[in-house]
């Protein structure tokens, strides 16, 4: 097997810088031919990955976090070329969604070398200009996307605590946003939500921000997307309820509504959505499930 191991040195977290060479050495011990590719930017990494795919690589392995996995997903969706994940980023929410987050570098490399794969779903986003992109974990819009804006701009602290601090700061200017949302529910019936929301979140996986289970029941293998909508409430009430979000028990709060959908269209003024932790486009956006779009190396296939 020929493997292309992608690492993005421009990732925001400087942690785990030795993950790629360690993984490559382990794969080679298993007899897997492994070439490391690394771009100085997301665009360069994409170009290198496309070149490797064009040359016929058998598989792609990512040593990094959600941003680098997201980059690889764009090229691998629908191709049948399997993806391996060496979880070495700040959040690793995509790795968590597919049961790989707790693996260390060597165990994750062993999973690739074993060659067992399964199909998982992706979500496909269509922007206003007709361009599309996929995501694997969660799309955030509203309050949580503004948290991403702030967290990405922060130089300190590193790691997941940066996201927690950004949440608390954004509470100071918390306000409702007028949304128009159209959905096709799991049973095929249409549904519409119009009104002020704090946030509207769409999950193929369950968590974002390094393990916050915003869509706690989401399953990337069930052919559906999970939607979490939060209506406005007093700032102090929402702050008191925040610990329930970290526990995944927020879905029973009066201000929270959840849906399981085949597709959804989100529209709100002045909102940029984030997916897999990176900006994916300004609303309005249309999101639909792309069942079985990604082939994934997994220890429990």
PDB file of C-alpha atoms in Angstrom:
ATOM      1  CA  UNK A   1       0.000   0.000   0.000  1.00  0.00           C
ATOM      2  CA  UNK A   2       1.192   3.511  -0.898  1.00  0.00           C
ATOM      3  CA  UNK A   3       0.153   6.169   1.625  1.00  0.00           C
ATOM      4  CA  UNK A   4       0.356   9.942   1.423  1.00  0.00           C
ATOM      5  CA  UNK A   5       0.746  11.424   4.900  1.00  0.00           C
ATOM      6  CA  UNK A   6      -0.444  15.024   5.020  1.00  0.00           C
ATOM      7  CA  UNK A   7       0.717  17.431   7.706  1.00  0.00           C
ATOM      8  CA  UNK A   8      -0.035  21.153   7.791  1.00  0.00           C
ATOM      9  CA  UNK A   9       2.749  23.142   9.487  1.00  0.00           C
ATOM     10  CA  UNK A  10       0.580  26.270   9.266  1.00  0.00           C
ATOM     11  CA  UNK A  11      -1.964  24.790  11.695  1.00  0.00           C
ATOM     12  CA  UNK A  12      -2.830  27.138  14.561  1.00  0.00           C
ATOM     13  CA  UNK A  13      -1.620  24.696  17.183  1.00  0.00           C
ATOM     14  CA  UNK A  14       2.108  24.051  17.246  1.00  0.00           C
ATOM     15  CA  UNK A  15       1.590  20.915  19.326  1.00  0.00           C
ATOM     16  CA  UNK A  16       2.388  17.374  18.250  1.00  0.00           C
ATOM     17  CA  UNK A  17       4.972  18.491  15.697  1.00  0.00           C
ATOM     18  CA  UNK A  18       6.587  15.044  15.780  1.00  0.00           C
ATOM     19  CA  UNK A  19       3.361  13.133  15.076  1.00  0.00           C
ATOM     20  CA  UNK A  20       3.916  12.884  11.313  1.00  0.00           C
ATOM     21  CA  UNK A  21       7.459  11.432  11.332  1.00  0.00           C
ATOM     22  CA  UNK A  22       6.509   9.055  14.154  1.00  0.00           C
ATOM     23  CA  UNK A  23       3.463   7.865  12.219  1.00  0.00           C
ATOM     24  CA  UNK A  24       5.469   7.517   9.010  1.00  0.00           C
ATOM     25  CA  UNK A  25       8.133   5.438  10.760  1.00  0.00           C
ATOM     26  CA  UNK A  26       5.481   3.163  12.245  1.00  0.00           C
ATOM     27  CA  UNK A  27       3.737   2.696   8.902  1.00  0.00           C
ATOM     28  CA  UNK A  28       7.033   1.839   7.240  1.00  0.00           C
ATOM     29  CA  UNK A  29       7.682  -0.749   9.953  1.00  0.00           C
ATOM     30  CA  UNK A  30       4.454  -2.374   8.765  1.00  0.00           C
ATOM     31  CA  UNK A  31       5.708  -2.337   5.188  1.00  0.00           C
ATOM     32  CA  UNK A  32       3.505   0.570   4.139  1.00  0.00           C
ATOM     33  CA  UNK A  33       5.234   2.891   1.650  1.00  0.00           C
ATOM     34  CA  UNK A  34       4.713   6.371   3.085  1.00  0.00           C
ATOM     35  CA  UNK A  35       5.429   9.798   1.647  1.00  0.00           C
ATOM     36  CA  UNK A  36       5.014  12.895   3.842  1.00  0.00           C
ATOM     37  CA  UNK A  37       3.645  15.987   2.113  1.00  0.00           C
ATOM     38  CA  UNK A  38       3.495  19.349   3.813  1.00  0.00           C
ATOM     39  CA  UNK A  39       2.448  22.711   2.435  1.00  0.00           C
ATOM     40  CA  UNK A  40       3.184  26.092   3.917  1.00  0.00           C
ATOM     41  CA  UNK A  41      -0.497  26.989   3.595  1.00  0.00           C
ATOM     42  CA  UNK A  42      -3.842  25.273   3.133  1.00  0.00           C
ATOM     43  CA  UNK A  43      -3.684  26.047  -0.591  1.00  0.00           C
ATOM     44  CA  UNK A  44      -0.249  24.497  -0.987  1.00  0.00           C
ATOM     45  CA  UNK A  45      -1.306  21.453   1.021  1.00  0.00           C
ATOM     46  CA  UNK A  46      -4.358  21.037  -1.211  1.00  0.00           C
ATOM     47  CA  UNK A  47      -2.205  21.228  -4.339  1.00  0.00           C
ATOM     48  CA  UNK A  48       0.198  18.617  -2.984  1.00  0.00           C
ATOM     49  CA  UNK A  49      -2.648  16.333  -1.982  1.00  0.00           C
ATOM     50  CA  UNK A  50      -4.302  16.630  -5.395  1.00  0.00           C
ATOM     51  CA  UNK A  51      -1.010  15.763  -7.039  1.00  0.00           C
ATOM     52  CA  UNK A  52      -0.630  12.658  -4.877  1.00  0.00           C
ATOM     53  CA  UNK A  53      -4.169  11.559  -5.685  1.00  0.00           C
ATOM     54  CA  UNK A  54      -3.508  12.145  -9.368  1.00  0.00           C
ATOM     55  CA  UNK A  55      -0.434   9.911  -9.137  1.00  0.00           C
ATOM     56  CA  UNK A  56      -2.556   7.113  -7.679  1.00  0.00           C
ATOM     57  CA  UNK A  57      -1.935   7.073  -3.931  1.00  0.00           C
ATOM     58  CA  UNK A  58      -3.793   4.202  -2.277  1.00  0.00           C
ATOM     59  CA  UNK A  59      -4.712   6.155   0.862  1.00  0.00           C
ATOM     60  CA  UNK A  60      -4.336   9.515   2.575  1.00  0.00           C
ATOM     61  CA  UNK A  61      -3.408   9.901   6.238  1.00  0.00           C
ATOM     62  CA  UNK A  62      -3.700  13.211   8.069  1.00  0.00           C
ATOM     63  CA  UNK A  63      -1.474  14.019  11.036  1.00  0.00           C
ATOM     64  CA  UNK A  64      -3.181  17.046  12.517  1.00  0.00           C
ATOM     65  CA  UNK A  65      -6.449  18.468  13.738  1.00  0.00           C
ATOM     66  CA  UNK A  66      -9.863  19.241  12.342  1.00  0.00           C
ATOM     67  CA  UNK A  67      -8.642  21.898   9.910  1.00  0.00           C
ATOM     68  CA  UNK A  68      -6.235  19.543   8.163  1.00  0.00           C
ATOM     69  CA  UNK A  69      -8.787  16.712   8.171  1.00  0.00           C
ATOM     70  CA  UNK A  70     -11.287  19.154   6.644  1.00  0.00           C
ATOM     71  CA  UNK A  71      -8.797  19.958   3.895  1.00  0.00           C
ATOM     72  CA  UNK A  72      -8.357  16.260   3.071  1.00  0.00           C
ATOM     73  CA  UNK A  73     -12.112  15.598   3.121  1.00  0.00           C
ATOM     74  CA  UNK A  74     -12.616  18.071   0.261  1.00  0.00           C
ATOM     75  CA  UNK A  75     -10.411  15.944  -2.007  1.00  0.00           C
ATOM     76  CA  UNK A  76     -11.462  12.486  -0.807  1.00  0.00           C
ATOM     77  CA  UNK A  77     -15.261  12.783  -0.631  1.00  0.00           C
ATOM     78  CA  UNK A  78     -16.847  10.317  -3.006  1.00  0.00           C
ATOM     79  CA  UNK A  79     -13.550   8.939  -4.328  1.00  0.00           C
ATOM     80  CA  UNK A  80     -13.362   5.731  -2.294  1.00  0.00           C
ATOM     81  CA  UNK A  81      -9.767   6.560  -1.366  1.00  0.00           C
ATOM     82  CA  UNK A  82      -9.565   5.848   2.380  1.00  0.00           C
ATOM     83  CA  UNK A  83      -8.615   8.438   4.988  1.00  0.00           C
ATOM     84  CA  UNK A  84      -6.604   7.743   8.117  1.00  0.00           C
ATOM     85  CA  UNK A  85      -6.483  10.183  11.013  1.00  0.00           C
ATOM     86  CA  UNK A  86      -3.542  10.675  13.378  1.00  0.00           C
ATOM     87  CA  UNK A  87      -5.218  12.945  15.973  1.00  0.00           C
ATOM     88  CA  UNK A  88      -2.622  15.657  16.580  1.00  0.00           C
ATOM     89  CA  UNK A  89      -4.529  18.921  16.670  1.00  0.00           C
ATOM     90  CA  UNK A  90      -6.093  21.244  19.210  1.00  0.00           C
ATOM     91  CA  UNK A  91      -9.660  19.947  19.076  1.00  0.00           C
ATOM     92  CA  UNK A  92      -9.716  16.630  17.192  1.00  0.00           C
ATOM     93  CA  UNK A  93     -13.515  16.663  17.053  1.00  0.00           C
ATOM     94  CA  UNK A  94     -13.627  14.736  13.787  1.00  0.00           C
ATOM     95  CA  UNK A  95     -11.395  12.047  15.283  1.00  0.00           C
ATOM     96  CA  UNK A  96     -13.714  11.955  18.279  1.00  0.00           C
ATOM     97  CA  UNK A  97     -16.789  11.529  16.068  1.00  0.00           C
ATOM     98  CA  UNK A  98     -15.358   8.376  14.512  1.00  0.00           C
ATOM     99  CA  UNK A  99     -13.834   6.854  17.652  1.00  0.00           C
ATOM    100  CA  UNK A 100     -10.181   7.701  16.992  1.00  0.00           C
ATOM    101  CA  UNK A 101      -9.498  10.598  19.354  1.00  0.00           C
ATOM    102  CA  UNK A 102      -8.077   8.500  22.181  1.00  0.00           C
ATOM    103  CA  UNK A 103      -5.551   6.710  19.973  1.00  0.00           C
ATOM    104  CA  UNK A 104      -1.932   7.733  20.312  1.00  0.00           C
ATOM    105  CA  UNK A 105       0.245   8.197  17.244  1.00  0.00           C
ATOM    106  CA  UNK A 106       1.420   4.602  17.079  1.00  0.00           C
ATOM    107  CA  UNK A 107      -2.027   3.101  17.612  1.00  0.00           C
ATOM    108  CA  UNK A 108      -3.508   5.378  14.966  1.00  0.00           C
ATOM    109  CA  UNK A 109      -0.800   4.358  12.508  1.00  0.00           C
ATOM    110  CA  UNK A 110      -1.438   0.703  13.340  1.00  0.00           C
ATOM    111  CA  UNK A 111      -5.108   1.266  12.489  1.00  0.00           C
ATOM    112  CA  UNK A 112      -4.128   2.440   9.013  1.00  0.00           C
ATOM    113  CA  UNK A 113      -1.696  -0.419   8.488  1.00  0.00           C
ATOM    114  CA  UNK A 114      -4.376  -2.975   9.445  1.00  0.00           C
ATOM    115  CA  UNK A 115      -6.358  -1.800   6.445  1.00  0.00           C
ATOM    116  CA  UNK A 116      -9.887  -2.087   7.879  1.00  0.00           C
ATOM    117  CA  UNK A 117     -12.258   0.575   6.606  1.00  0.00           C
ATOM    118  CA  UNK A 118     -15.877   1.672   6.871  1.00  0.00           C
ATOM    119  CA  UNK A 119     -18.055   4.264   5.202  1.00  0.00           C
ATOM    120  CA  UNK A 120     -19.194   7.348   7.061  1.00  0.00           C
ATOM    121  CA  UNK A 121     -21.434  10.243   6.075  1.00  0.00           C
ATOM    122  CA  UNK A 122     -20.355  13.762   5.283  1.00  0.00           C
ATOM    123  CA  UNK A 123     -22.393  16.946   5.082  1.00  0.00           C
ATOM    124  CA  UNK A 124     -22.367  18.866   1.809  1.00  0.00           C
ATOM    125  CA  UNK A 125     -22.657  22.672   1.930  1.00  0.00           C
ATOM    126  CA  UNK A 126     -23.806  24.715  -1.062  1.00  0.00           C
ATOM    127  CA  UNK A 127     -22.953  28.421  -0.956  1.00  0.00           C
ATOM    128  CA  UNK A 128     -24.788  31.326  -2.571  1.00  0.00           C
ATOM    129  CA  UNK A 129     -22.490  31.234  -5.608  1.00  0.00           C
ATOM    130  CA  UNK A 130     -23.158  27.539  -6.199  1.00  0.00           C
ATOM    131  CA  UNK A 131     -19.786  26.275  -4.946  1.00  0.00           C
ATOM    132  CA  UNK A 132     -19.810  23.338  -2.560  1.00  0.00           C
ATOM    133  CA  UNK A 133     -17.734  21.954   0.287  1.00  0.00           C
ATOM    134  CA  UNK A 134     -18.001  19.060   2.712  1.00  0.00           C
ATOM    135  CA  UNK A 135     -17.614  18.906   6.472  1.00  0.00           C
ATOM    136  CA  UNK A 136     -17.315  15.996   8.848  1.00  0.00           C
ATOM    137  CA  UNK A 137     -18.129  17.233  12.342  1.00  0.00           C
ATOM    138  CA  UNK A 138     -20.209  20.385  13.029  1.00  0.00           C
ATOM    139  CA  UNK A 139     -21.295  23.569  11.254  1.00  0.00           C
ATOM    140  CA  UNK A 140     -21.740  26.518  13.609  1.00  0.00           C
ATOM    141  CA  UNK A 141     -23.627  29.724  12.887  1.00  0.00           C
ATOM    142  CA  UNK A 142     -24.546  32.645  15.116  1.00  0.00           C
ATOM    143  CA  UNK A 143     -23.095  32.922  18.599  1.00  0.00           C
ATOM    144  CA  UNK A 144     -20.839  29.918  18.210  1.00  0.00           C
ATOM    145  CA  UNK A 145     -19.430  31.063  14.870  1.00  0.00           C
ATOM    146  CA  UNK A 146     -18.637  34.437  16.438  1.00  0.00           C
ATOM    147  CA  UNK A 147     -16.864  32.533  19.210  1.00  0.00           C
ATOM    148  CA  UNK A 148     -14.788  30.874  16.501  1.00  0.00           C
ATOM    149  CA  UNK A 149     -13.976  34.298  15.030  1.00  0.00           C
ATOM    150  CA  UNK A 150     -12.726  35.489  18.398  1.00  0.00           C
ATOM    151  CA  UNK A 151     -10.875  32.276  19.323  1.00  0.00           C
ATOM    152  CA  UNK A 152      -9.042  32.240  16.002  1.00  0.00           C
ATOM    153  CA  UNK A 153      -7.866  35.810  16.571  1.00  0.00           C
ATOM    154  CA  UNK A 154      -6.505  35.074  20.057  1.00  0.00           C
ATOM    155  CA  UNK A 155      -2.783  34.448  20.413  1.00  0.00           C
ATOM    156  CA  UNK A 156      -3.143  33.204  23.979  1.00  0.00           C
ATOM    157  CA  UNK A 157      -3.935  30.798  25.509  1.00  0.00           C
ATOM    158  CA  UNK A 158      -3.263  27.813  23.264  1.00  0.00           C
ATOM    159  CA  UNK A 159      -5.479  24.762  23.178  1.00  0.00           C
ATOM    160  CA  UNK A 160      -9.102  24.275  24.115  1.00  0.00           C
ATOM    161  CA  UNK A 161      -9.117  26.866  26.917  1.00  0.00           C
ATOM    162  CA  UNK A 162      -8.871  29.588  24.253  1.00  0.00           C
ATOM    163  CA  UNK A 163     -12.311  28.566  23.008  1.00  0.00           C
ATOM    164  CA  UNK A 164     -13.771  28.639  26.523  1.00  0.00           C
ATOM    165  CA  UNK A 165     -12.472  32.169  27.109  1.00  0.00           C
ATOM    166  CA  UNK A 166     -13.889  33.289  23.762  1.00  0.00           C
ATOM    167  CA  UNK A 167     -17.318  31.978  24.798  1.00  0.00           C
ATOM    168  CA  UNK A 168     -17.312  34.038  27.970  1.00  0.00           C
ATOM    169  CA  UNK A 169     -16.220  37.207  26.160  1.00  0.00           C
ATOM    170  CA  UNK A 170     -18.910  36.831  23.493  1.00  0.00           C
ATOM    171  CA  UNK A 171     -21.557  36.618  26.213  1.00  0.00           C
ATOM    172  CA  UNK A 172     -20.983  40.333  26.828  1.00  0.00           C
ATOM    173  CA  UNK A 173     -22.569  41.234  23.465  1.00  0.00           C
ATOM    174  CA  UNK A 174     -24.981  38.312  23.179  1.00  0.00           C
ATOM    175  CA  UNK A 175     -28.153  39.070  21.223  1.00  0.00           C
ATOM    176  CA  UNK A 176     -30.692  37.325  19.020  1.00  0.00           C
ATOM    177  CA  UNK A 177     -30.234  37.073  15.244  1.00  0.00           C
ATOM    178  CA  UNK A 178     -33.212  36.895  12.838  1.00  0.00           C
ATOM    179  CA  UNK A 179     -33.104  33.482  11.139  1.00  0.00           C
ATOM    180  CA  UNK A 180     -35.138  31.811   8.426  1.00  0.00           C
ATOM    181  CA  UNK A 181     -34.620  28.043   8.428  1.00  0.00           C
ATOM    182  CA  UNK A 182     -36.113  25.465   6.071  1.00  0.00           C
ATOM    183  CA  UNK A 183     -35.610  21.767   6.761  1.00  0.00           C
ATOM    184  CA  UNK A 184     -36.528  18.361   5.372  1.00  0.00           C
ATOM    185  CA  UNK A 185     -36.972  16.178   8.434  1.00  0.00           C
ATOM    186  CA  UNK A 186     -35.877  12.564   8.771  1.00  0.00           C
ATOM    187  CA  UNK A 187     -39.325  11.314   7.677  1.00  0.00           C
ATOM    188  CA  UNK A 188     -39.287  13.526   4.581  1.00  0.00           C
ATOM    189  CA  UNK A 189     -41.690  16.185   5.818  1.00  0.00           C
ATOM    190  CA  UNK A 190     -40.782  19.875   5.497  1.00  0.00           C
ATOM    191  CA  UNK A 191     -40.403  22.177   8.505  1.00  0.00           C
ATOM    192  CA  UNK A 192     -39.768  25.892   8.842  1.00  0.00           C
ATOM    193  CA  UNK A 193     -38.436  28.022  11.704  1.00  0.00           C
ATOM    194  CA  UNK A 194     -38.537  31.831  11.507  1.00  0.00           C
ATOM    195  CA  UNK A 195     -37.486  34.156  14.308  1.00  0.00           C
ATOM    196  CA  UNK A 196     -34.629  35.296  16.516  1.00  0.00           C
ATOM    197  CA  UNK A 197     -32.052  32.696  17.513  1.00  0.00           C
ATOM    198  CA  UNK A 198     -28.817  32.832  19.430  1.00  0.00           C
ATOM    199  CA  UNK A 199     -27.355  30.112  17.243  1.00  0.00           C
ATOM    200  CA  UNK A 200     -28.169  27.405  14.738  1.00  0.00           C
ATOM    201  CA  UNK A 201     -25.842  24.412  14.640  1.00  0.00           C
ATOM    202  CA  UNK A 202     -25.798  21.447  12.237  1.00  0.00           C
ATOM    203  CA  UNK A 203     -23.971  18.281  13.229  1.00  0.00           C
ATOM    204  CA  UNK A 204     -22.770  15.276  11.282  1.00  0.00           C
ATOM    205  CA  UNK A 205     -20.633  14.573  14.341  1.00  0.00           C
ATOM    206  CA  UNK A 206     -21.558  15.480  17.890  1.00  0.00           C
ATOM    207  CA  UNK A 207     -18.935  17.965  19.108  1.00  0.00           C
ATOM    208  CA  UNK A 208     -16.973  21.094  18.315  1.00  0.00           C
ATOM    209  CA  UNK A 209     -14.534  23.367  20.124  1.00  0.00           C
ATOM    210  CA  UNK A 210     -12.446  20.457  21.378  1.00  0.00           C
ATOM    211  CA  UNK A 211     -15.195  18.243  22.761  1.00  0.00           C
ATOM    212  CA  UNK A 212     -18.283  20.391  23.433  1.00  0.00           C
ATOM    213  CA  UNK A 213     -21.198  18.019  22.610  1.00  0.00           C
ATOM    214  CA  UNK A 214     -23.488  20.564  20.956  1.00  0.00           C
ATOM    215  CA  UNK A 215     -25.321  17.846  18.956  1.00  0.00           C
ATOM    216  CA  UNK A 216     -24.918  15.053  21.509  1.00  0.00           C
ATOM    217  CA  UNK A 217     -26.832  12.354  19.625  1.00  0.00           C
ATOM    218  CA  UNK A 218     -25.308  12.933  16.188  1.00  0.00           C
ATOM    219  CA  UNK A 219     -23.981   9.810  14.450  1.00  0.00           C
ATOM    220  CA  UNK A 220     -21.860  10.177  11.293  1.00  0.00           C
ATOM    221  CA  UNK A 221     -23.118   6.818  10.029  1.00  0.00           C
ATOM    222  CA  UNK A 222     -26.909   7.236  10.289  1.00  0.00           C
ATOM    223  CA  UNK A 223     -27.652   9.115   7.060  1.00  0.00           C
ATOM    224  CA  UNK A 224     -29.014  12.167   8.891  1.00  0.00           C
ATOM    225  CA  UNK A 225     -27.898  15.530  10.260  1.00  0.00           C
ATOM    226  CA  UNK A 226     -28.652  16.719  13.791  1.00  0.00           C
ATOM    227  CA  UNK A 227     -29.756  20.330  14.272  1.00  0.00           C
ATOM    228  CA  UNK A 228     -29.580  22.333  17.516  1.00  0.00           C
ATOM    229  CA  UNK A 229     -31.345  25.709  17.669  1.00  0.00           C
ATOM    230  CA  UNK A 230     -31.082  28.037  20.674  1.00  0.00           C
ATOM    231  CA  UNK A 231     -33.606  30.835  21.186  1.00  0.00           C
ATOM    232  CA  UNK A 232     -32.802  34.044  23.077  1.00  0.00           C
ATOM    233  CA  UNK A 233     -32.997  34.130  26.870  1.00  0.00           C
ATOM    234  CA  UNK A 234     -31.547  36.339  29.539  1.00  0.00           C
ATOM    235  CA  UNK A 235     -27.779  36.465  29.475  1.00  0.00           C
ATOM    236  CA  UNK A 236     -27.508  35.299  33.080  1.00  0.00           C
ATOM    237  CA  UNK A 237     -29.862  32.384  32.444  1.00  0.00           C
ATOM    238  CA  UNK A 238     -27.841  31.248  29.446  1.00  0.00           C
ATOM    239  CA  UNK A 239     -24.617  31.620  31.408  1.00  0.00           C
ATOM    240  CA  UNK A 240     -26.014  29.438  34.201  1.00  0.00           C
ATOM    241  CA  UNK A 241     -27.089  26.850  31.655  1.00  0.00           C
ATOM    242  CA  UNK A 242     -23.702  26.787  29.915  1.00  0.00           C
ATOM    243  CA  UNK A 243     -22.373  23.886  32.040  1.00  0.00           C
ATOM    244  CA  UNK A 244     -25.190  21.726  30.633  1.00  0.00           C
ATOM    245  CA  UNK A 245     -23.855  22.313  27.136  1.00  0.00           C
ATOM    246  CA  UNK A 246     -20.496  20.874  28.185  1.00  0.00           C
ATOM    247  CA  UNK A 247     -22.304  17.818  29.564  1.00  0.00           C
ATOM    248  CA  UNK A 248     -24.535  17.407  26.524  1.00  0.00           C
ATOM    249  CA  UNK A 249     -27.709  17.732  28.608  1.00  0.00           C
ATOM    250  CA  UNK A 250     -28.822  21.079  27.149  1.00  0.00           C
ATOM    251  CA  UNK A 251     -31.291  19.571  24.669  1.00  0.00           C
ATOM    252  CA  UNK A 252     -34.049  19.474  27.319  1.00  0.00           C
ATOM    253  CA  UNK A 253     -33.842  23.226  28.064  1.00  0.00           C
ATOM    254  CA  UNK A 254     -36.936  25.206  26.986  1.00  0.00           C
ATOM    255  CA  UNK A 255     -34.910  27.533  24.773  1.00  0.00           C
ATOM    256  CA  UNK A 256     -33.319  24.644  22.851  1.00  0.00           C
ATOM    257  CA  UNK A 257     -34.934  22.768  19.956  1.00  0.00           C
ATOM    258  CA  UNK A 258     -33.416  19.789  18.160  1.00  0.00           C
ATOM    259  CA  UNK A 259     -34.229  18.158  14.849  1.00  0.00           C
ATOM    260  CA  UNK A 260     -32.969  15.268  12.754  1.00  0.00           C
ATOM    261  CA  UNK A 261     -32.933  16.228   9.112  1.00  0.00           C
ATOM    262  CA  UNK A 262     -31.952  15.164   5.619  1.00  0.00           C
ATOM    263  CA  UNK A 263     -31.270  18.737   4.573  1.00  0.00           C
ATOM    264  CA  UNK A 264     -31.485  22.297   5.899  1.00  0.00           C
ATOM    265  CA  UNK A 265     -31.168  25.845   4.602  1.00  0.00           C
ATOM    266  CA  UNK A 266     -29.936  28.527   7.006  1.00  0.00           C
ATOM    267  CA  UNK A 267     -30.459  32.221   6.314  1.00  0.00           C
ATOM    268  CA  UNK A 268     -29.529  35.131   8.604  1.00  0.00           C
ATOM    269  CA  UNK A 269     -27.951  38.537   7.984  1.00  0.00           C
ATOM    270  CA  UNK A 270     -24.302  39.154   8.738  1.00  0.00           C
ATOM    271  CA  UNK A 271     -23.457  35.603   9.830  1.00  0.00           C
ATOM    272  CA  UNK A 272     -20.468  33.585   8.630  1.00  0.00           C
ATOM    273  CA  UNK A 273     -20.703  29.860   9.304  1.00  0.00           C
ATOM    274  CA  UNK A 274     -17.816  27.723  10.468  1.00  0.00           C
ATOM    275  CA  UNK A 275     -17.465  23.994   9.763  1.00  0.00           C
ATOM    276  CA  UNK A 276     -14.823  21.716  11.248  1.00  0.00           C
ATOM    277  CA  UNK A 277     -13.544  24.857  12.983  1.00  0.00           C
ATOM    278  CA  UNK A 278     -12.859  26.913   9.845  1.00  0.00           C
ATOM    279  CA  UNK A 279     -14.959  29.480   7.939  1.00  0.00           C
ATOM    280  CA  UNK A 280     -17.054  27.813   5.228  1.00  0.00           C
ATOM    281  CA  UNK A 281     -19.253  30.639   3.981  1.00  0.00           C
ATOM    282  CA  UNK A 282     -21.678  33.443   4.726  1.00  0.00           C
ATOM    283  CA  UNK A 283     -25.340  32.611   5.190  1.00  0.00           C
ATOM    284  CA  UNK A 284     -27.546  31.709   3.425  1.00  0.00           C
ATOM    285  CA  UNK A 285     -26.192  28.187   3.060  1.00  0.00           C
ATOM    286  CA  UNK A 286     -27.843  24.915   2.095  1.00  0.00           C
ATOM    287  CA  UNK A 287     -26.630  21.764   3.862  1.00  0.00           C
ATOM    288  CA  UNK A 288     -27.527  18.173   2.997  1.00  0.00           C
ATOM    289  CA  UNK A 289     -26.349  14.767   4.083  1.00  0.00           C
ATOM    290  CA  UNK A 290     -24.010  12.902   1.721  1.00  0.00           C
ATOM    291  CA  UNK A 291     -24.419   9.313   2.945  1.00  0.00           C
ATOM    292  CA  UNK A 292     -21.322   7.096   2.982  1.00  0.00           C
ATOM    293  CA  UNK A 293     -19.257   9.727   1.183  1.00  0.00           C
ATOM    294  CA  UNK A 294     -16.015   9.051   3.051  1.00  0.00           C
ATOM    295  CA  UNK A 295     -14.051   5.829   3.413  1.00  0.00           C
ATOM    296  CA  UNK A 296     -12.265   5.791   6.762  1.00  0.00           C
ATOM    297  CA  UNK A 297      -9.628   3.566   8.361  1.00  0.00           C
ATOM    298  CA  UNK A 298     -11.057   2.393  11.642  1.00  0.00           C
ATOM    299  CA  UNK A 299     -10.105  -0.041  14.398  1.00  0.00           C
ATOM    300  CA  UNK A 300     -13.652  -1.348  14.741  1.00  0.00           C
ATOM    301  CA  UNK A 301     -14.766  -1.948  11.155  1.00  0.00           C
TER     302      UNK A 301
END
